[in-house]
Every structure is written in C-alpha cells, then in structure tokens.
Amino acid sequence: MSKWVYSFGGGRAEGRADMKNLLGGKGANLAEMANLGIPVPPGFTIPTEVCTYYYANGNAYPAELTEQVTEALVRVEEIMDAKFGDAANPLLVSVRSGARASMPGMMDTILNLGLNDVSVEGLAKRSGDARFAYDSYRRFIQMYSDVVLGVEHHHFEDILEEAKSDRDITLDTELTADDWKKVVGKYKDKVLAELGTPFPQDVHDQLWGAVGAVFGSWMNQRAITYRRLHDIPEIWGTAVNVQAMVFGNMGDDCCTGVCFTRDPSNGDNDFYGEFLVNAQGEDVVAGIRTPQQLTKHGRELQHSDLPSMEEVMPEVFRELNAIRHKLEAHYKDMQDMEFTVQQKRLWMLQTRTGKRTTNAALKIAVDMAREGLITRKEAIGRIDPAALDQLLHPTLDPKAARDLLARGLPASPGAASGKVVFSAEDAEIWVKDKKEQVILVRIETSPEDIGGMHVSEGILTTRGGMTSHAAVVARGMGTPCVAGCGEIRVDYAAKTLKVAGRVVREGEIITIDGGTGEVFAGAVPTIQPELTGDFATLMEWVDTIRTLKVRANAETPVDAATARKFGAEGIGLCRTEHMFFDPERILVVREMILAETEKGRRAALAKLLPFQRQDFVDLFNIMQGLPVTIRLLDPPLHEFLPHTDAEIAEVAQAAGVEASVVAARNASLHESNPMLGHRGCRLGITYPEIYEMQARAIFEAAVQVSRETGRTVTPEIMIPLVGAKKELDLMKAAIDKVAGEVFAEASYQLKYMVGTMIELPRAALLAGQIAESAEFFSFGTNDLTQTTFGMSRDDSGPFLEVYRAKGIYEHDPFAQLDQQGVGELVKIASERGRAARPGLKLGICGEHGGDPSSIAFCQSVGLDYVSCSPYRVPIARLAAAQAALGDSKGSGMH
Ligand code: ADP
Ligand code: MG
Ligand code: MG
C-alpha cells in the first residue's frame, strides 16, 4: 500500500527537512521541527505525489487516501484531546498549501476549519469566550467561501461594515459576541444567496473541499504565472498541510507573529521580529494594526511606543529566543519563522530559510563562517554572484525624495543624474567643453555613439531590449542604463522628451536607476558602494578557492583602473578601435580609411601612432606588469565612415583632396552585410600597414614602460576574426618584423605573444592548425554566437522573444552561453588547440565571461581565464570559486 499521508506533532514526525520534494517546504520543515522537540501543533501532510496523481487521474484521489487521512486525523485528535466536528470539544484545523519552492500568494490558507453551527457553541463553552468563538467562525466562513466556494471577499466586507455602522463603531475589536453571531447569520445567508446551497456544515465536507481547493490552486492563473517567472516546473505539484489550530486571538495573553534569527535587512546577529497581541495569523500580514517589536533593542531602534515581547512576555520571549538559536544552529542558515502564542504557550507554525538583502547575505555568510557554523566554502556558496551587482554601483539614496517619470528595462545597474542631451556629439561637447554631467537620451544607440556614451553618466533609450546595443555597451562600461523606455517620446529636432503629459528639455536634469529601470525628474542623490568589510573578506576567501583567472575587458585608463580596483588579474580584451572614436582621432581615422593609396594611409597612420602609443603606455602603467591582451583593429570600417556632407568636407580638407573624391570612396566602401564583411583581420590582410602601426605603438609603449618602471611588460597581441591559419601566419610575420625593428631601434628586448580570437566556427574546427601558429586563444563568444547561430545580436531581439516563448531556445544565447552549440565549438577548439600546442593559454572574452553559468562552463572545459567588463569582475571571481567548488548552477543560490 502506498503512503499518502505523513503525520507530525507530539515530539515526532514521519517526515524530515530533506523531504521537501515530497512534503513541500512547509510540511518538511514542520516535520523537522517536530522531530527536534520544538512545539508544533500536530497535523499531517498530504504529499505532492497526491497532487500529481490528482492531475493525472482527472482530479481524483488515490483510493487509500481517505482512510489514511482519517487515521492521521485521529492521531491529531489524540494529541490535542479534542474531536474533529465534536459538539462539545471540537478540534479545529488549518489547511495550508506548500510547494517545494515557496510560492507566495498561490493559495490562501484556511484557518478555523471544523466550525459549524453546533461546534461553534462547543468552542464558546470550552474557551469561556463566545466572542472569540463567533469571531473565529465568521473568519472561517469568510475565508472558506472566498477560497473554496468562490464567493468574493467584498460581500463579507460589506456585511461587516454594515454591522459596525449599525452599532456606530469603527474597530472589529469593539464588536460583541452577539454582533459576531449576527454577522455569522448574514454571512451564511449571503453564501446561500450566491450559491443556492448553504454553507457546508459537515466538517469532513469542509476538509475535502479545502484539500481540493489547494490542489486546484496549483493550476490557477496566479500560480502558473508565478511558476513561469521563477522557472518552477509544473510537475512538482503542491503538498497540503492539515494542522491543529492554535489561537493567538483568545485574549491578551495570546499573540501571533513573524521573526528572523538575524536581521534580514542588514544581517546583524540580532533577533528581529514583530507580533500582534490577540490576533490570528493573517492579521499581521494584513497590516490592520501596528505590530509590536519582539525585542527591546528592536523597539528602541524603531522608536516604538508599544512594549516589546521581551518586556511584556519575558518567559515566552526566552523560549522563542532559545528556539531561534536551536533552529539556526540546526539549519545553519538564517531562518524566517511564524509563531503563535495561545494563553502564554508558544507554538511554532513555520520555519524556512529567510530572504535577505545582498548586504545582509554577505554579512550573514561571513559571520556564520567566523562563528564556525558553516565553512568558508559554504559561505561562498551562499552568495548569488548576480546579486553582487547591486553592491558594485552607486545606488539611489533610499531616504531621498523621488519624482517618477517613467519606467523602462533595468539594462545596466547603477544610478546616475545629469543634464539631458539628445546626441552623442552633444554629450561630448557638454562634458568636455562645458564640464557638465549628462544623461544621454536616444531612441536607440549605435557604434558611432560610443564616445558620447562613454562620457555620459547614464544612458536612456526608448527602444531596444536587454541585449540592445545601448544595454550591452553600457554594461560593458559600467554605465547605468535604462533601455526600451517606450512611454517616453523623444523629439530630436525639438530636443525634448515627453512622457505622461510632461516635457523635459535639453539641459534639464533627470536621474535614472539602471537597477530598477526607473527614470526620475530632477536629481536624486546617490550613495557610493562600499567594497570593504564583509565584501572584501568574502572576496579574499573566493580568491583562495578559484582556479580560473579573472581578467577584464578594458581600453580606457578609467576602465582599467576600475578593473584593478575590482581585482582583475589582467586585461583579456583591449578593443583598440574604441580608442579611435575620440573626436581628435576620428578625423585621422577617416582620413586613413578613405585614402586611395597605401601612401595616403601611411600618412594618416603616422598621425595616429603617437595617440595609440600613449594609450598603451597608460594601460601598461595601470596594469603594473599584469598581462594585457590587445586586439588589433576589428570592426567593419563603416563604423568609422563620415555620414554628413560636413564630415566628408572635413576629411577632404584634412587629407588635402576634393570632397567628391572622399564621397566616392565613402560610397564604394558601403557593404550590405558589414558584420560579415571587410572587418577583423581581413583589414590587416588587405591593409597590413594598419596592424603594423598598431604593433609598433604596442612595442614602443611596452619598451618605454618597461624601461621606466623596471617591470616586465608582456603584451599579448590578438588577431581578430581569423578563419584560416594562413591569415594568422601573415599577420604574425608582420608583427614579428615590427617587433624586431622596434627592439633594434631601442636596443631593448621584450617577450610578447601573438594569438588569435576564436570567433568563427571555421576557426574552432581548424583550431589544431591555427594553434601551430597561435600562442593563445581567446574565445570571442559574442561573434562566435552570432556566426554559429547565423543571427545578429542587434537584430535578434524581437524574434528571440518568440523563440523563447515557444521553448525553441531556453535562454538568450547572447546573455548565457549556448553550451550545446557554441559550447561544443569551444570544447572542440580547446581540445584540438591543446593537442597541437600543449599548455596553450585559453580564455574567453565577451558578455559570457561575466555570466555565472557560462563561467561554470568555462571551468569545466578547462579554460585558463575569463574576461568580462570591469564591473562584473567580482561577480566572475565569485562565480569562478563556486564553479571550482562544483556547486554552481549559475544562479538561484541565496
Ligand atoms: P503562507 O504560506 O501564505 O505564509 P501559512 O500557511 O503559513 O500561509 O498561513 C498563513 C497564516 O496563518 C500564518 O500567519 C500562519 O502562522 C497562520 N496559521 C497557519 N496554520 C495555523 C494554525 N494551525 N494555527 C494558527 N495559525 C495558523
Ligand atoms: Mg506562512
Ligand atoms: Mg568579434
């Protein structure tokens, strides 16, 4: 015979905490508490298997269930010394849902079940309190009718209001036993009128009605939506807990409350909680009265006039505090508990791992490791890497006033204020010339906006999703960004944005919160992140565990310095083209691209050389001998081309040629598919002088810094978009030649490496050949994803949504590495590369380098390092440690 019911109470239980899959979180923990000898009202759990059975069998129960429920109920009756449905001494129960994962609001709990017209009299006599009995009865009718019978709440609220206004009173507590009796009569009439059948008087009908409602609630819309949002599988099902009632509403020596073993807002090891005297469970949540603090300390902190439990019920408080310590020591984590005190007797009704802020999570993990409650490794496993993001950026001062304008997508965390500008050029002018702080507002952004994006405090777009250009670039820069804020209308010509009847003009101040997606009018003060204390301690522990190195993608001195501050162990990707968008340089770059001859190009490149050399000097200085991987020019040339006639004229003048010549050349460079066009090392192959200039800048800078500081500088030069060994061979030969020249001129020798990006499927497949020439590989998984899927990151947003909704791809492959496809190519390339060149250094750059689940994959493939945007470095360090410990699922850990 199958077991369909698990009893608990009276100092023992059939379940255990590790049976959550079967008993749900609530049921498993009630059982565990009972086994620990903690006072828990007796009851039983109908497991999730019954839910599964129910849906697999046309809403029917297993045959043995009724009998097993009856037996379990008898056990509860014995412990409570009362009988279910008894006229003189009735046992009342609550019926509570409880899935594996907490699903708030899935189904409302039903309290006081077992009351009817007869047993309510028994309860009145035995408690000596008719008012309490009829109050409990009306609560029951109200909840049961709403949750099980589908009679809406407001009917009952109307009746209650009427009863109060008839008596000319405002508080429920002022109603007498007779008042409640009348209310009960009216409630029952209402049910009869609404349903055509009377409120069920048979207590077993009541019980099965409630059990059915819990199982039914598993498939209600609220629950389905919640599961979809939180990735909870439908097949898990819910359990049902039936538990003897204890009463916090039997008088002034009764109460009910919620508490945490530590403060969930800051993690302090203080007992924290609230309670309400003479109240029943749902009253605390409903917020009808102001709750009292548990501890004297808490009362003082809150400046509350109401006495604390510690002061008014010292014995109960001591008992609760002892249970707090017992449960925390047992579960080895901060607990969130529900309790009720019935006539000075304490009962525990629930315990679970408590939710906490990221700051509290850090403090609790570090403290618990220091207290010896958990190991350092466990402490590391307790922190969700993604949640660290909150701590690494300025946030809005919680005390500050705000004036919300609109809400968009939280595309890049951090909060920032500034004057509104509507173009990237204006952003640069305002910042550089007027020394203003700006928020760049665009319908959407494109690569030529990089310069303006870089100088802006924040970026706001009205179109585009979480992987739009603005979002990706902003995250890379650590710049706050709200994307896709569709409520806002931008008028570039008028230089205004309009939202909800309000107009914001260029130069007016707004504040954006890239962590929430909110946009505010005016300046909202922000607070700077603290990277010391528990954060620093945990990161130290993390670094002793992880084996993957963490580098950063950075090209500007500011980014490099940030990366160092966050613990980067080098630069994994320095995108040299980002150095060319500066207004001083873009003209020279255009001159170079638009030159008709090699001679013309060389002339322009000679002008760029000192700029580029200085970039590397700065970078090498900041990185103090740490490895720096520099990628030679990569993007499609059109990103640099002039757009307007004025820009063309400017280039023509600088180059000393006719504007028409420049215009013609400009037109001839047009490509219909630039992402697959003349870019990457194809530029180096066709115009070797570009890469030669860059190599010269790198070597001259390396020699200079090495000489000046006495530190070794080991540049790693990376060739992009290689698909054939021959490409790399040609580029490497050119670089080696420049190196020889520079070293000879300077009479100085340096080690350097030449390697390649692996970002084309062909390169991954031919990695064995390529590794004969490449001294390292860096997986450029952004492009590798684009080229493997054959879809553009910039254009895939709209249809990817549909793809995910239809379950074709589970995740956005640009945010989370596609382990099946792209990951397979990474694996193949790693194996073939290392077979050809043992010890070949392998890394990953691109968005995935900062994504915890992708980092776990990198660990499993045996990469040497991941490289991510500076602001994600701590996240990557933590994720790498979790990957090394083998307990990373990428997220979902608390
Ligand atoms: P939720 O999952 O929404 O928290 P619960 O099942 O925990 O729902 O119950 C809601 C409220 O009812 C809680 O405050 C709980 O303490 C109270 N409650 C549940 N069962 C009982 C009981 N047997 N006796 C007294 N109060 C109860
Ligand atoms: Mg609860
Ligand atoms: Mg690329």
Coordinates of N, CA, C and O in Angstrom, one line a residue, residues 147-204:
V147 N -12.0 31.3 -0.7 CA -11.0 30.4 -1.3 C -11.6 29.2 -2.0 O -11.2 28.7 -3.0
V148 N -12.5 28.5 -1.3 CA -13.0 27.2 -1.7 C -14.3 27.4 -2.6 O -14.4 26.8 -3.6
L149 N -15.2 28.2 -2.1 CA -16.5 28.3 -2.8 C -16.6 29.4 -3.8 O -17.5 29.4 -4.6
G150 N -15.6 30.3 -3.8 CA -15.6 31.3 -4.9 C -16.6 32.4 -4.7 O -17.0 33.1 -5.6
V151 N -17.0 32.7 -3.4 CA -17.8 33.8 -3.1 C -16.9 35.0 -2.8 O -16.1 34.9 -1.9
E152 N -17.0 36.1 -3.5 CA -16.0 37.1 -3.4 C -16.0 37.8 -2.0 O -17.0 38.0 -1.4
H153 N -14.8 38.2 -1.7 CA -14.5 38.8 -0.4 C -15.4 40.0 -0.1 O -15.9 40.1 1.1
H154 N -15.6 40.8 -1.1 CA -16.3 42.1 -0.8 C -17.7 41.9 -0.2 O -18.1 42.8 0.6
H155 N -18.3 40.8 -0.5 CA -19.7 40.6 0.0 C -19.6 40.6 1.5 O -20.4 41.2 2.2
F156 N -18.6 39.9 2.1 CA -18.4 39.8 3.5 C -18.0 41.1 4.2 O -18.4 41.4 5.2
E157 N -17.1 41.7 3.4 CA -16.6 43.0 4.0 C -17.8 44.0 4.1 O -17.9 44.8 5.1
D158 N -18.7 44.0 3.1 CA -19.8 44.9 3.1 C -20.7 44.6 4.4 O -21.1 45.5 5.1
I159 N -20.9 43.3 4.6 CA -21.7 42.9 5.8 C -21.1 43.4 7.1 O -21.7 43.9 8.0
L160 N -19.8 43.2 7.1 CA -19.0 43.6 8.4 C -19.1 45.1 8.6 O -19.4 45.6 9.7
E161 N -18.9 45.9 7.5 CA -19.0 47.3 7.6 C -20.4 47.8 8.1 O -20.5 48.6 8.9
E162 N -21.4 47.1 7.5 CA -22.8 47.4 7.9 C -23.0 47.2 9.4 O -23.5 48.0 10.1
A163 N -22.5 46.0 9.9 CA -22.6 45.7 11.3 C -22.0 46.7 12.2 O -22.5 47.1 13.2
K164 N -20.8 47.2 11.7 CA -20.1 48.2 12.5 C -20.9 49.6 12.5 O -21.0 50.2 13.5
S165 N -21.3 49.9 11.3 CA -22.0 51.2 11.2 C -23.4 51.2 12.0 O -23.8 52.2 12.6
D166 N -24.0 50.0 12.0 CA -25.3 49.9 12.7 C -25.0 50.2 14.2 O -25.8 50.8 14.9
R167 N -23.9 49.7 14.7 CA -23.5 49.9 16.1 C -22.7 51.2 16.3 O -22.4 51.5 17.5
D168 N -22.5 51.9 15.2 CA -21.8 53.1 15.3 C -20.3 53.0 15.9 O -19.9 53.7 16.7
I169 N -19.6 51.9 15.4 CA -18.3 51.7 15.9 C -17.4 51.5 14.7 O -17.8 51.3 13.6
T170 N -16.1 51.7 14.9 CA -15.1 51.6 13.8 C -14.2 50.3 13.8 O -13.7 49.9 12.8
L171 N -14.0 49.8 15.0 CA -13.0 48.7 15.1 C -13.7 47.4 15.3 O -14.7 47.3 16.0
D172 N -13.1 46.3 14.6 CA -13.6 45.0 14.8 C -13.7 44.6 16.3 O -14.6 43.9 16.7
T173 N -12.6 45.0 17.0 CA -12.5 44.6 18.4 C -13.6 45.1 19.3 O -13.8 44.5 20.3
E174 N -14.4 46.0 18.8 CA -15.5 46.5 19.6 C -16.7 45.7 19.4 O -17.7 45.9 20.2
L175 N -16.7 44.8 18.5 CA -18.0 44.0 18.2 C -18.0 42.9 19.3 O -17.1 42.3 19.7
T176 N -19.3 42.7 19.8 CA -19.5 41.7 20.9 C -19.8 40.4 20.3 O -20.0 40.2 19.1
A177 N -20.0 39.4 21.2 CA -20.3 38.0 20.8 C -21.6 38.0 20.0 O -21.7 37.4 18.9
D178 N -22.6 38.8 20.5 CA -23.9 38.8 19.8 C -23.8 39.5 18.4 O -24.4 39.0 17.4
D179 N -22.9 40.5 18.3 CA -22.7 41.1 17.0 C -22.1 40.1 16.0 O -22.6 40.0 14.9
W180 N -21.1 39.4 16.5 CA -20.5 38.4 15.6 C -21.5 37.3 15.2 O -21.5 36.8 14.1
K181 N -22.4 36.9 16.2 CA -23.4 35.9 15.9 C -24.3 36.4 14.7 O -24.5 35.6 13.8
K182 N -24.6 37.6 14.8 CA -25.5 38.2 13.7 C -24.7 38.2 12.4 O -25.3 37.9 11.3
V183 N -23.5 38.6 12.5 CA -22.6 38.7 11.3 C -22.6 37.3 10.6 O -22.7 37.1 9.4
V184 N -22.4 36.2 11.5 CA -22.3 34.9 11.0 C -23.6 34.5 10.3 O -23.6 33.9 9.2
G185 N -24.7 34.9 10.9 CA -26.0 34.6 10.2 C -26.1 35.2 8.8 O -26.5 34.6 7.8
K186 N -25.7 36.5 8.8 CA -25.7 37.2 7.5 C -24.7 36.6 6.5 O -25.0 36.5 5.3
Y187 N -23.6 36.2 6.9 CA -22.6 35.6 6.1 C -23.2 34.3 5.4 O -23.1 34.1 4.2
K188 N -23.8 33.5 6.3 CA -24.4 32.2 5.7 C -25.5 32.5 4.7 O -25.6 31.8 3.7
D189 N -26.3 33.5 5.1 CA -27.4 33.9 4.1 C -26.8 34.3 2.8 O -27.3 34.0 1.7
K190 N -25.7 35.1 2.9 CA -25.1 35.5 1.6 C -24.6 34.4 0.8 O -24.8 34.3 -0.4
V191 N -23.9 33.4 1.5 CA -23.5 32.2 0.7 C -24.6 31.5 0.1 O -24.5 31.1 -1.1
L192 N -25.7 31.3 0.8 CA -26.9 30.6 0.2 C -27.4 31.4 -1.0 O -27.7 30.8 -2.0
A193 N -27.5 32.7 -0.8 CA -28.0 33.6 -1.9 C -27.1 33.5 -3.1 O -27.5 33.4 -4.3
E194 N -25.8 33.5 -2.9 CA -24.8 33.5 -4.0 C -24.7 32.1 -4.7 O -24.6 32.1 -5.9
L195 N -24.8 31.1 -3.9 CA -24.5 29.7 -4.5 C -25.8 28.9 -4.6 O -25.7 27.9 -5.3
G196 N -26.8 29.2 -3.9 CA -28.0 28.4 -4.0 C -27.9 27.2 -3.1 O -28.8 26.4 -3.1
T197 N -26.8 27.0 -2.4 CA -26.7 25.9 -1.4 C -26.1 26.5 -0.2 O -25.4 27.5 -0.2
P198 N -26.4 25.9 1.0 CA -26.0 26.5 2.2 C -24.5 26.3 2.5 O -23.9 25.4 1.8
F199 N -23.9 27.0 3.4 CA -22.5 26.9 3.8 C -22.4 25.5 4.4 O -23.2 25.1 5.2
P200 N -21.3 24.7 3.9 CA -21.2 23.3 4.4 C -21.1 23.2 5.9 O -20.3 23.8 6.5
Q201 N -22.0 22.4 6.5 CA -22.0 22.1 7.9 C -21.2 20.9 8.3 O -20.7 20.7 9.4
D202 N -21.1 20.0 7.3 CA -20.3 18.7 7.6 C -18.8 19.0 7.6 O -18.3 19.5 6.6
V203 N -18.2 18.8 8.7 CA -16.7 19.1 8.8 C -15.9 18.3 7.8 O -14.8 18.9 7.4
H204 N -16.3 17.1 7.5 CA -15.5 16.4 6.5 C -15.6 16.9 5.1 O -14.7 17.0 4.4

